[in-house]
mmCIF file of N, CA and C in Angstrom:
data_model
loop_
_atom_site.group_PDB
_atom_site.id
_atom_site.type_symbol
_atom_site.label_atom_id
_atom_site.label_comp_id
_atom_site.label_asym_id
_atom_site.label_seq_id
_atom_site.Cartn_x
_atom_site.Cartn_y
_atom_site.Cartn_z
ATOM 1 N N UNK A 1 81.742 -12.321 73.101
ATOM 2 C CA UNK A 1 83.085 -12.607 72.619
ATOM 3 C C UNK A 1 83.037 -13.159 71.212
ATOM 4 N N UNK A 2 84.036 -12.599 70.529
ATOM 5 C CA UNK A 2 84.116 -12.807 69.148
ATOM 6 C C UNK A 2 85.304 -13.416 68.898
ATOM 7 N N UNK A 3 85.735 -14.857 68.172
ATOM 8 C CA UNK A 3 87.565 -14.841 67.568
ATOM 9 C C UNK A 3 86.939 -15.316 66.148
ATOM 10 N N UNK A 4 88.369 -14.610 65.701
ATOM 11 C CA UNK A 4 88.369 -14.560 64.228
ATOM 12 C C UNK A 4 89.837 -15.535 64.128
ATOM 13 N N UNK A 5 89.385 -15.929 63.267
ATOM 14 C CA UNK A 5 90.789 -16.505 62.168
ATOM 15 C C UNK A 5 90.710 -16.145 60.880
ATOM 16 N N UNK A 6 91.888 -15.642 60.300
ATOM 17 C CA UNK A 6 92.204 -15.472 59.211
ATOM 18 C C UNK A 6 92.754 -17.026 57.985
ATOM 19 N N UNK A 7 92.961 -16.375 57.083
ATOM 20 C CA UNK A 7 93.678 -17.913 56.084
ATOM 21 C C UNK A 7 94.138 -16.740 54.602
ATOM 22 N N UNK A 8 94.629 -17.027 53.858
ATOM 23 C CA UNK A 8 94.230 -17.006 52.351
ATOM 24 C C UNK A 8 95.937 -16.210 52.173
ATOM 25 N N UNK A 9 96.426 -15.805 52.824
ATOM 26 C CA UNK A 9 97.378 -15.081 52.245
ATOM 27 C C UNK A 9 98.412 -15.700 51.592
ATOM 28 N N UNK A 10 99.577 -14.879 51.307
ATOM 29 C CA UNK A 10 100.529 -15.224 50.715
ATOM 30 C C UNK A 10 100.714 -14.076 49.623
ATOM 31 N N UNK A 11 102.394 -15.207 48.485
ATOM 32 C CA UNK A 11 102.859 -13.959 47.787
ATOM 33 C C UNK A 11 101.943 -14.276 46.206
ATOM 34 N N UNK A 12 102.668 -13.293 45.594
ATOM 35 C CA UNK A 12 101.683 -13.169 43.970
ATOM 36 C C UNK A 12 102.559 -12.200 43.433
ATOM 37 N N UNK A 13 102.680 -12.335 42.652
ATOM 38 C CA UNK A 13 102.987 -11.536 40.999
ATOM 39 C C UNK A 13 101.707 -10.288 41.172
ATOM 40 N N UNK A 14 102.156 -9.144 41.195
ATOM 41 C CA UNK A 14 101.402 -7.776 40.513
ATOM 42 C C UNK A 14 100.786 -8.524 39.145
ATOM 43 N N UNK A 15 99.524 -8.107 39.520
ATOM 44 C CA UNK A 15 98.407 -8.153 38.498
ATOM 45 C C UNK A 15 97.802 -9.732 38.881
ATOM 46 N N UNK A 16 97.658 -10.472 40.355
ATOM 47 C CA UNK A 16 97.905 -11.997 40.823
ATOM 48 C C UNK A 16 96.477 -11.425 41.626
ATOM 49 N N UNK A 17 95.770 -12.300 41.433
ATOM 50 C CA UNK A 17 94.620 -12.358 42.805
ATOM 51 C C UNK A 17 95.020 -13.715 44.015
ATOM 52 N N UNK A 18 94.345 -13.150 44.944
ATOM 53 C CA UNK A 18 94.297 -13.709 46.397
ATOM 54 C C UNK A 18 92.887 -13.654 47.351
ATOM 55 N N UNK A 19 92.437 -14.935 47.610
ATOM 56 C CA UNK A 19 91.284 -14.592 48.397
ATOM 57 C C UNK A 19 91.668 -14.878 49.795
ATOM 58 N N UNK A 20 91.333 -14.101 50.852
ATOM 59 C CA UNK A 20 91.170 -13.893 52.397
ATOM 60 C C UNK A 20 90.145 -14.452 52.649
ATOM 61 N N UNK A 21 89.625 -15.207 53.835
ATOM 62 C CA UNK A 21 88.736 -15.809 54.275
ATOM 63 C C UNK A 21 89.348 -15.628 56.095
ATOM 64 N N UNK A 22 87.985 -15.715 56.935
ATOM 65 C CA UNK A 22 88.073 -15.055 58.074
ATOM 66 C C UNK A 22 86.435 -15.853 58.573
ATOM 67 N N UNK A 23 87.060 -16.677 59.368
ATOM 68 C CA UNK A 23 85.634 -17.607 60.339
ATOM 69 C C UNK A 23 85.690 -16.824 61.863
ATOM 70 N N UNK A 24 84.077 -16.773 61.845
ATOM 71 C CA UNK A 24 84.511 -15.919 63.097
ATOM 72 C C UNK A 24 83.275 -16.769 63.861
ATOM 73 N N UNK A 25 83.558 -17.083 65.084
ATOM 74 C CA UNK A 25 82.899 -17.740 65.897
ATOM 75 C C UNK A 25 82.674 -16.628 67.275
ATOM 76 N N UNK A 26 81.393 -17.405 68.184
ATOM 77 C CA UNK A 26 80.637 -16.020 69.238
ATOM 78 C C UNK A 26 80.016 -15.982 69.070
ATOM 79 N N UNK A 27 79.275 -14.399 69.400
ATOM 80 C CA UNK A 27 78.502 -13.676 69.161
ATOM 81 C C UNK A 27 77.906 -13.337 68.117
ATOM 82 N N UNK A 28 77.102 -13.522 67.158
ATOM 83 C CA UNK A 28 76.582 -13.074 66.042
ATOM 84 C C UNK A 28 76.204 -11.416 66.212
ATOM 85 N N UNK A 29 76.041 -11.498 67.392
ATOM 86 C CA UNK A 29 75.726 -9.620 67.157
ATOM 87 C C UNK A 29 76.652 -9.176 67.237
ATOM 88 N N UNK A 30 77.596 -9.368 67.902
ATOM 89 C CA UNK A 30 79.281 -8.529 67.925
ATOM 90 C C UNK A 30 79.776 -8.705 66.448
ATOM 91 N N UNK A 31 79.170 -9.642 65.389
ATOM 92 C CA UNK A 31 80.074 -9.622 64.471
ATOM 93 C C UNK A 31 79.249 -9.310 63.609
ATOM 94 N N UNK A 32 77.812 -8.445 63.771
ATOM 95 C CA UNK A 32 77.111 -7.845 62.431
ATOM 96 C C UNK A 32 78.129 -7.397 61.441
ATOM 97 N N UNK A 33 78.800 -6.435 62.104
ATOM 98 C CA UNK A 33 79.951 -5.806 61.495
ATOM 99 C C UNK A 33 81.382 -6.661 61.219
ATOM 100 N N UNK A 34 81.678 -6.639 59.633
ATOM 101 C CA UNK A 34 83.141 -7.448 59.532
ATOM 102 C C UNK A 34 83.768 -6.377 58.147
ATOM 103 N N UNK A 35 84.698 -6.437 58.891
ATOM 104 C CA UNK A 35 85.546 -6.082 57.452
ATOM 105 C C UNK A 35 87.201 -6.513 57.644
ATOM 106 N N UNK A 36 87.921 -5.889 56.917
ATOM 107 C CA UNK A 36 89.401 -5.808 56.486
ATOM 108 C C UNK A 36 90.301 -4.698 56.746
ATOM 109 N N UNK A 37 91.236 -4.867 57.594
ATOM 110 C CA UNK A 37 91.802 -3.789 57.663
ATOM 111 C C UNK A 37 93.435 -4.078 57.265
ATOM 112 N N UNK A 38 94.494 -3.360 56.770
ATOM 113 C CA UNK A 38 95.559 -3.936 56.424
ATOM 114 C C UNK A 38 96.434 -2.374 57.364
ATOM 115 N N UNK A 39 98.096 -3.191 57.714
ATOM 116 C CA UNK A 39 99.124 -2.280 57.801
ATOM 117 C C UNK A 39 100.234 -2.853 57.067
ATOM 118 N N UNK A 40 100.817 -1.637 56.652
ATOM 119 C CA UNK A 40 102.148 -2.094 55.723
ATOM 120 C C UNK A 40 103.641 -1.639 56.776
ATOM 121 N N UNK A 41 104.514 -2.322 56.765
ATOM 122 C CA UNK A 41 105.438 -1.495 57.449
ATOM 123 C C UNK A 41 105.768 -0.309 57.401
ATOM 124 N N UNK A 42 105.944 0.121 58.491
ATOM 125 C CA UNK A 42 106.345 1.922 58.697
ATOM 126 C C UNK A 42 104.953 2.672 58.462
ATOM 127 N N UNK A 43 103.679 2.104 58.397
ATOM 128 C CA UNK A 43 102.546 2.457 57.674
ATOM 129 C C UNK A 43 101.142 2.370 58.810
ATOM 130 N N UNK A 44 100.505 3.262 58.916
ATOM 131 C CA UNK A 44 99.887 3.335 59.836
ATOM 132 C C UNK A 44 98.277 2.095 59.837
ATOM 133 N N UNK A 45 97.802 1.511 60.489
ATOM 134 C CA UNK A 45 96.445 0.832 59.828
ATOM 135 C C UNK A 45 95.927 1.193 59.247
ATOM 136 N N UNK A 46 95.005 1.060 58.290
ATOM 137 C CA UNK A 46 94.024 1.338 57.417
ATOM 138 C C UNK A 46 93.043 0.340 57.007
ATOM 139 N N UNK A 47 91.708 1.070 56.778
ATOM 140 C CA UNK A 47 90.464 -0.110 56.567
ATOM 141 C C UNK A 47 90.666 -0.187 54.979
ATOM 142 N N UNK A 48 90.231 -1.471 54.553
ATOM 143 C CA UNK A 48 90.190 -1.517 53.017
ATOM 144 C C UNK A 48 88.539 -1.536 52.907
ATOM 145 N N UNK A 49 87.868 -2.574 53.477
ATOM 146 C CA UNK A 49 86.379 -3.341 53.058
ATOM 147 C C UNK A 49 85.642 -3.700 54.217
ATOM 148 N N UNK A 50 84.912 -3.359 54.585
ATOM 149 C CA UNK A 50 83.865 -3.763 55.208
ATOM 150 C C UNK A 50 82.544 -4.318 54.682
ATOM 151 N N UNK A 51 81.400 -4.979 55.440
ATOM 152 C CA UNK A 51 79.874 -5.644 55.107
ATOM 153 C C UNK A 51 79.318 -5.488 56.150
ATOM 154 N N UNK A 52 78.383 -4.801 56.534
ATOM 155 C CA UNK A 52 77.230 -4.812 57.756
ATOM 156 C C UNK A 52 76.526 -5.526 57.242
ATOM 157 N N UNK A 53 75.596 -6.321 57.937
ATOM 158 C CA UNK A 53 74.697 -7.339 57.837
ATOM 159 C C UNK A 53 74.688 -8.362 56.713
ATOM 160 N N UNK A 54 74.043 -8.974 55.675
ATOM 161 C CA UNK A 54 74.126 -9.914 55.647
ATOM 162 C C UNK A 54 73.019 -10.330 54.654
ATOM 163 N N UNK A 55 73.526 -10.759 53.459
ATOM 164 C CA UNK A 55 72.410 -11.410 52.553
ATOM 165 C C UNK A 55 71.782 -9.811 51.778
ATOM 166 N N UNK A 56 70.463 -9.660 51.420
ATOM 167 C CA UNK A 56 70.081 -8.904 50.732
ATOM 168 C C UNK A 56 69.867 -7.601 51.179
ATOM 169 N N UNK A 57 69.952 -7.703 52.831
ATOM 170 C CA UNK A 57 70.510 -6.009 53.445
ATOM 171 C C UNK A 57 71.856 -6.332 54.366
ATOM 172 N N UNK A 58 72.706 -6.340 52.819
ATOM 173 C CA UNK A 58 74.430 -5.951 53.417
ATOM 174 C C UNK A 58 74.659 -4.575 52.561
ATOM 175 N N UNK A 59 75.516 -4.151 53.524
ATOM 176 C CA UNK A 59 75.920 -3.138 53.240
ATOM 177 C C UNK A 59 77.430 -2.647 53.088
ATOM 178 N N UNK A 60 77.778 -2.155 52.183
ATOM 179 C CA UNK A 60 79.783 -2.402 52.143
ATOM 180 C C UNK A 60 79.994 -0.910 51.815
ATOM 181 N N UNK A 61 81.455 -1.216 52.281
ATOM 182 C CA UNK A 61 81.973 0.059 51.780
ATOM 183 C C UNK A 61 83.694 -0.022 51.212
ATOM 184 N N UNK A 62 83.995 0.276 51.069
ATOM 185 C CA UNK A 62 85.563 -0.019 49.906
ATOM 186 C C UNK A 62 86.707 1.343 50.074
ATOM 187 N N UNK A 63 88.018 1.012 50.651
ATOM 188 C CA UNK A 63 88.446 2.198 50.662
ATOM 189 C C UNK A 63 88.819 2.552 49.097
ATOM 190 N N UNK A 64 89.245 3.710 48.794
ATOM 191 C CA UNK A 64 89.255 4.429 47.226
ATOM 192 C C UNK A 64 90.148 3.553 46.836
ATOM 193 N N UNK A 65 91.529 2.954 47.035
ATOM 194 C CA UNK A 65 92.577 2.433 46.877
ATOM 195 C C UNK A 65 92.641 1.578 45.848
ATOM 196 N N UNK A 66 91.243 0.500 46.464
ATOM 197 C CA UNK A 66 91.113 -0.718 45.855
ATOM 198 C C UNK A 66 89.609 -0.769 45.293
ATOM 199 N N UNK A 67 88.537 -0.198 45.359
ATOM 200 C CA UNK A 67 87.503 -0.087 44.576
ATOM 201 C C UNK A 67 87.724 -0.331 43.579
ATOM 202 N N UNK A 68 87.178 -1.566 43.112
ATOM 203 C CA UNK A 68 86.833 -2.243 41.348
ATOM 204 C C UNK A 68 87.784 -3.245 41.374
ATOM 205 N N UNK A 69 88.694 -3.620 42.837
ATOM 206 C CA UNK A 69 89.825 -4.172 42.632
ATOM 207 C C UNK A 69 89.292 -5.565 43.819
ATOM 208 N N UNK A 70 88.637 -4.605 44.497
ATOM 209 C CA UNK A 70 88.764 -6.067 46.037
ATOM 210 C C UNK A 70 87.399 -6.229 45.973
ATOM 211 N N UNK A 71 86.858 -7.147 46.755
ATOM 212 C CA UNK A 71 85.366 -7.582 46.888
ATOM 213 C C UNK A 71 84.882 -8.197 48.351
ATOM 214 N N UNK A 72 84.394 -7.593 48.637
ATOM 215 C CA UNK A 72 84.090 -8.136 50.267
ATOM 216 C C UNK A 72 82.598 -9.241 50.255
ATOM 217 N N UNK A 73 82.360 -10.321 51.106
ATOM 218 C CA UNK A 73 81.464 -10.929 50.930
ATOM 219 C C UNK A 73 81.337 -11.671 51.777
ATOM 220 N N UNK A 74 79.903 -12.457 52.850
ATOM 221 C CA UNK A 74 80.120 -13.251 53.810
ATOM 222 C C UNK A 74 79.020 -14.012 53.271
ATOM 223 N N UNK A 75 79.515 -15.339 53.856
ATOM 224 C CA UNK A 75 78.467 -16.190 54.172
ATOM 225 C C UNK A 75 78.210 -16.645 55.430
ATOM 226 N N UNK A 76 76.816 -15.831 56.223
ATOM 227 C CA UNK A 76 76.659 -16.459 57.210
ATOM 228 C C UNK A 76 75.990 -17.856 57.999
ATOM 229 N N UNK A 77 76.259 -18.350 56.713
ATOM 230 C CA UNK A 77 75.991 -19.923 57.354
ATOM 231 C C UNK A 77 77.007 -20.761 57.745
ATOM 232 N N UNK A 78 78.344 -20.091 56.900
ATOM 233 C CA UNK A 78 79.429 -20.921 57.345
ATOM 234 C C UNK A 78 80.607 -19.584 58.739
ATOM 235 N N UNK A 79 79.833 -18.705 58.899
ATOM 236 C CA UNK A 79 80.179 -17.173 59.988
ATOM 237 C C UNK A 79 81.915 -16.997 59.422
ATOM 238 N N UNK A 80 81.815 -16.808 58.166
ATOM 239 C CA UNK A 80 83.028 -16.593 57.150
ATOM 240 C C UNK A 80 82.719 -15.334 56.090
ATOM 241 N N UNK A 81 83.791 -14.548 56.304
ATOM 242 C CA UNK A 81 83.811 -13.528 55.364
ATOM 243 C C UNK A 81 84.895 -13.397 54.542
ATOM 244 N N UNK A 82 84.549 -12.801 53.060
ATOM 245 C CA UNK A 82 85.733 -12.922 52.153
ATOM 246 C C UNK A 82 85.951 -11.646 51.585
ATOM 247 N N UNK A 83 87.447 -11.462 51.346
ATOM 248 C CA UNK A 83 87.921 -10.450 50.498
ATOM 249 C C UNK A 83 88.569 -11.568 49.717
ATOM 250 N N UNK A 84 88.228 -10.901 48.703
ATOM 251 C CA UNK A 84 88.702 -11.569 47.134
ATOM 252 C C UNK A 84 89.308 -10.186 46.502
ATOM 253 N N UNK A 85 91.033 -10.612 46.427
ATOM 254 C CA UNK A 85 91.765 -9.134 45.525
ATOM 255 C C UNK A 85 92.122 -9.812 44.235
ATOM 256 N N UNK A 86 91.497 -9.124 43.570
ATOM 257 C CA UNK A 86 92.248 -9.065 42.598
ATOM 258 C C UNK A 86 93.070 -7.837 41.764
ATOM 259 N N UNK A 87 93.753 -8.164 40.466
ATOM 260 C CA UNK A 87 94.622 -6.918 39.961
ATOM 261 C C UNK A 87 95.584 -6.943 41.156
ATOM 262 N N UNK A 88 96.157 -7.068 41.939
ATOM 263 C CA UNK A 88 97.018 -6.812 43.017
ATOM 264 C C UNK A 88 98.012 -6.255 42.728
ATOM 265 N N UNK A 89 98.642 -5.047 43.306
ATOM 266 C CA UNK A 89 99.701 -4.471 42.762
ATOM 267 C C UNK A 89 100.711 -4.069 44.681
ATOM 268 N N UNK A 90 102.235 -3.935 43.997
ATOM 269 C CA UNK A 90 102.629 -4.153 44.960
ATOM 270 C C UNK A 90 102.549 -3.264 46.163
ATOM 271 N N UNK A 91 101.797 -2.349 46.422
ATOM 272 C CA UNK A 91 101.242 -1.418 47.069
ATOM 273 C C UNK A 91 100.438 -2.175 48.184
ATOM 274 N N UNK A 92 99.865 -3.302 47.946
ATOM 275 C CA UNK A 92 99.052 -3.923 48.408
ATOM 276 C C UNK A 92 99.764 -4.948 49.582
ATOM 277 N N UNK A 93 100.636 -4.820 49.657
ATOM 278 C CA UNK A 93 101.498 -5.577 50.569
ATOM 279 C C UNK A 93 100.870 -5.024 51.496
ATOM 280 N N UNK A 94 100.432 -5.971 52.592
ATOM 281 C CA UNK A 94 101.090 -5.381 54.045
ATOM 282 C C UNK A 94 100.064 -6.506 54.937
ATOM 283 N N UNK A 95 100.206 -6.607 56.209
ATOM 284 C CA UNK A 95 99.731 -8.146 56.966
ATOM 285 C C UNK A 95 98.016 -7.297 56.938
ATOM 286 N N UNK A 96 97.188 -8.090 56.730
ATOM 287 C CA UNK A 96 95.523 -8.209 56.567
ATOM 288 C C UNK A 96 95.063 -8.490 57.624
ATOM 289 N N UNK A 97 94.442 -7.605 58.009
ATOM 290 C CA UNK A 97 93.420 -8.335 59.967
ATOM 291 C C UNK A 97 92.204 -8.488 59.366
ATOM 292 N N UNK A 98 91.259 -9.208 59.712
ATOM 293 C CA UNK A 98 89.902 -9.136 59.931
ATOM 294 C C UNK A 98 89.466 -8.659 61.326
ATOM 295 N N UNK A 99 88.676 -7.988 61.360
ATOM 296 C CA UNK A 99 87.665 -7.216 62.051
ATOM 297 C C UNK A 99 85.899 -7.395 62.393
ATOM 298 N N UNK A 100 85.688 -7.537 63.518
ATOM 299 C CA UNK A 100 84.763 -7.701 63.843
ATOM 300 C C UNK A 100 84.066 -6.794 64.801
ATOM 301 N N UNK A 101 82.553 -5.989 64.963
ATOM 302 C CA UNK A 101 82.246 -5.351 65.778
ATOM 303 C C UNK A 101 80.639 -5.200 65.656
ATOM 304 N N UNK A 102 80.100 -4.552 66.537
ATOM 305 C CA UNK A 102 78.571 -4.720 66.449
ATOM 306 C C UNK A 102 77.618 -3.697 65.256
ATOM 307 N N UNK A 103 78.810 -2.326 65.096
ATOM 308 C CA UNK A 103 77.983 -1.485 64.381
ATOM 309 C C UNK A 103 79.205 -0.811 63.362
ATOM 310 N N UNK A 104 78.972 -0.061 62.480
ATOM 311 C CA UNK A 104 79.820 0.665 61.765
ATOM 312 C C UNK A 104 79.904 2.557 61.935
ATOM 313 N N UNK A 105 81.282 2.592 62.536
ATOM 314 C CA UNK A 105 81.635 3.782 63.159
ATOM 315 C C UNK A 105 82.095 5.104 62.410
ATOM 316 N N UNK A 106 82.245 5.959 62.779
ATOM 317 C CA UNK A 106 82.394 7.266 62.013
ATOM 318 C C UNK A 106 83.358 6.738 61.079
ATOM 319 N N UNK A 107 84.421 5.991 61.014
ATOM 320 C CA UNK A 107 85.297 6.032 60.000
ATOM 321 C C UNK A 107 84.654 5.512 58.894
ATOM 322 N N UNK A 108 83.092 4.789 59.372
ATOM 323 C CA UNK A 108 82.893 4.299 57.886
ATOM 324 C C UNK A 108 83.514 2.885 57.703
ATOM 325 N N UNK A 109 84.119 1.916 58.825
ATOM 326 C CA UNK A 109 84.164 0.661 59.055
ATOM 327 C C UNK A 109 83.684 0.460 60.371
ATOM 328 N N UNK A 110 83.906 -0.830 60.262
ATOM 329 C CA UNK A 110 83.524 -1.287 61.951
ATOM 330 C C UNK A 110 84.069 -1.020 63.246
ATOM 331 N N UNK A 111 83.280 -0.766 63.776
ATOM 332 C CA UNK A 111 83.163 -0.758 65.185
ATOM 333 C C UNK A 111 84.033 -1.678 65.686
ATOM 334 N N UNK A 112 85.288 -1.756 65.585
ATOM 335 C CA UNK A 112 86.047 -3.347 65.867
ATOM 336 C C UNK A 112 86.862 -3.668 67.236
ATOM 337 N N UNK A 113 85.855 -4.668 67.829
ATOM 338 C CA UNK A 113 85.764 -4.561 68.868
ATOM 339 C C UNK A 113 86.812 -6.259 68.918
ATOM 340 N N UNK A 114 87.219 -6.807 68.137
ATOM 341 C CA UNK A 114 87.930 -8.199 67.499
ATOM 342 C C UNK A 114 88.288 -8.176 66.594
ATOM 343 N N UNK A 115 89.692 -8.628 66.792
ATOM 344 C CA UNK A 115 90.626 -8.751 65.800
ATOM 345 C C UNK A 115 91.321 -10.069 65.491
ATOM 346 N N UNK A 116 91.462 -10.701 64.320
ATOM 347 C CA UNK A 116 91.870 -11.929 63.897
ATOM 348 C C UNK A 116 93.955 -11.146 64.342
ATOM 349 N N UNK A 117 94.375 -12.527 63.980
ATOM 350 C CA UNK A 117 96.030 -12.732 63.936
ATOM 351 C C UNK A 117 96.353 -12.306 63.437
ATOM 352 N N UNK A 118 95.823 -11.561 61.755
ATOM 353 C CA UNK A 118 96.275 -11.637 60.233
ATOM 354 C C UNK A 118 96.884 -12.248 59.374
ATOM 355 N N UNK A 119 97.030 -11.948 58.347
ATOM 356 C CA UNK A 119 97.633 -12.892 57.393
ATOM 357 C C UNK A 119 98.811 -11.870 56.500
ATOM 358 N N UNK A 120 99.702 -12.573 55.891
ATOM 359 C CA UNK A 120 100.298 -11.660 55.199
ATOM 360 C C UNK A 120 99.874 -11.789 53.788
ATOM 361 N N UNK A 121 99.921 -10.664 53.457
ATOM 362 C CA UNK A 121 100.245 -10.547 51.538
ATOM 363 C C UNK A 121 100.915 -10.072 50.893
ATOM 364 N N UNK A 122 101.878 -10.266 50.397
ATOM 365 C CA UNK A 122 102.840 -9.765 49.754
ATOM 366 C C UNK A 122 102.896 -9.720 47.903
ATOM 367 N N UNK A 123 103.044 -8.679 47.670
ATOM 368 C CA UNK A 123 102.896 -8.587 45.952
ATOM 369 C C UNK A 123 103.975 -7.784 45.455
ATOM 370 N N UNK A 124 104.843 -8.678 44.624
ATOM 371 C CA UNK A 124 106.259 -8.549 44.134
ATOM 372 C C UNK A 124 105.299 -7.816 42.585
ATOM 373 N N UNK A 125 106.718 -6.799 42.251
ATOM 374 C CA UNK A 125 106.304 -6.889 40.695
ATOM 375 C C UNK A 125 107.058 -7.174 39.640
#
């Protein structure tokens, strides 16, 4: 068993950064896998960022959207992972889950087998 909590959201001005943070307590193997997934209203889920493992063999991946824009990153000493957005534009709205799972699945995120509450973000322009 894995729970996640989310934190970091809120609103911003287009062109405003926001960092997400996501403690996840459990299982350390259920949560090799962490990333970010966001929905916007009327808008179906979508992964932004993921990190498999950890320290000098992590491994990420970035949906096209936000590449050069978001940054995924954990520290597992404190079992906290971060997306850091910056440039934010109002596209970027929509409530943020964190995700947790043991491996990374055909889509190319995690295996997410746990899901945080989310957070919202909202970006006016």
């Amino acid at each position: 068993q894995v729970q996640l909590v989310e934190s970091g959201g809120g609103s911003v001005q287009a062109g405003g950064s926001l960092r997400l943070s996501c403690v996840a307590s459990g299982s350390t193997y259920s949560s090799k896998c962490m990333g970010w997934f966001r929905q916007a209203p009327g808008k179906d889920r979508e992964g932004v960022a993921r990190i498999y493992g950890g320290g000098s063999n992590s491994y990420y991946y970035y949906a096209d959207s936000v590449k050069g824009r978001f940054t995924i990153s954990r520290d597992n000493a404190k079992n906290t992972v971060y997306l850091q957005m910056n440039s934010l534009k109002p596209e970027d709205t929509a409530m943020y889950y964190c995700a947790a799972g043991p491996f990374v699945d055909g889509s190319s995120y995690c295996y997410a087998g746990y899901w945080g509450q989310g957070t919202q973000v909202t970006v006016s322009s």
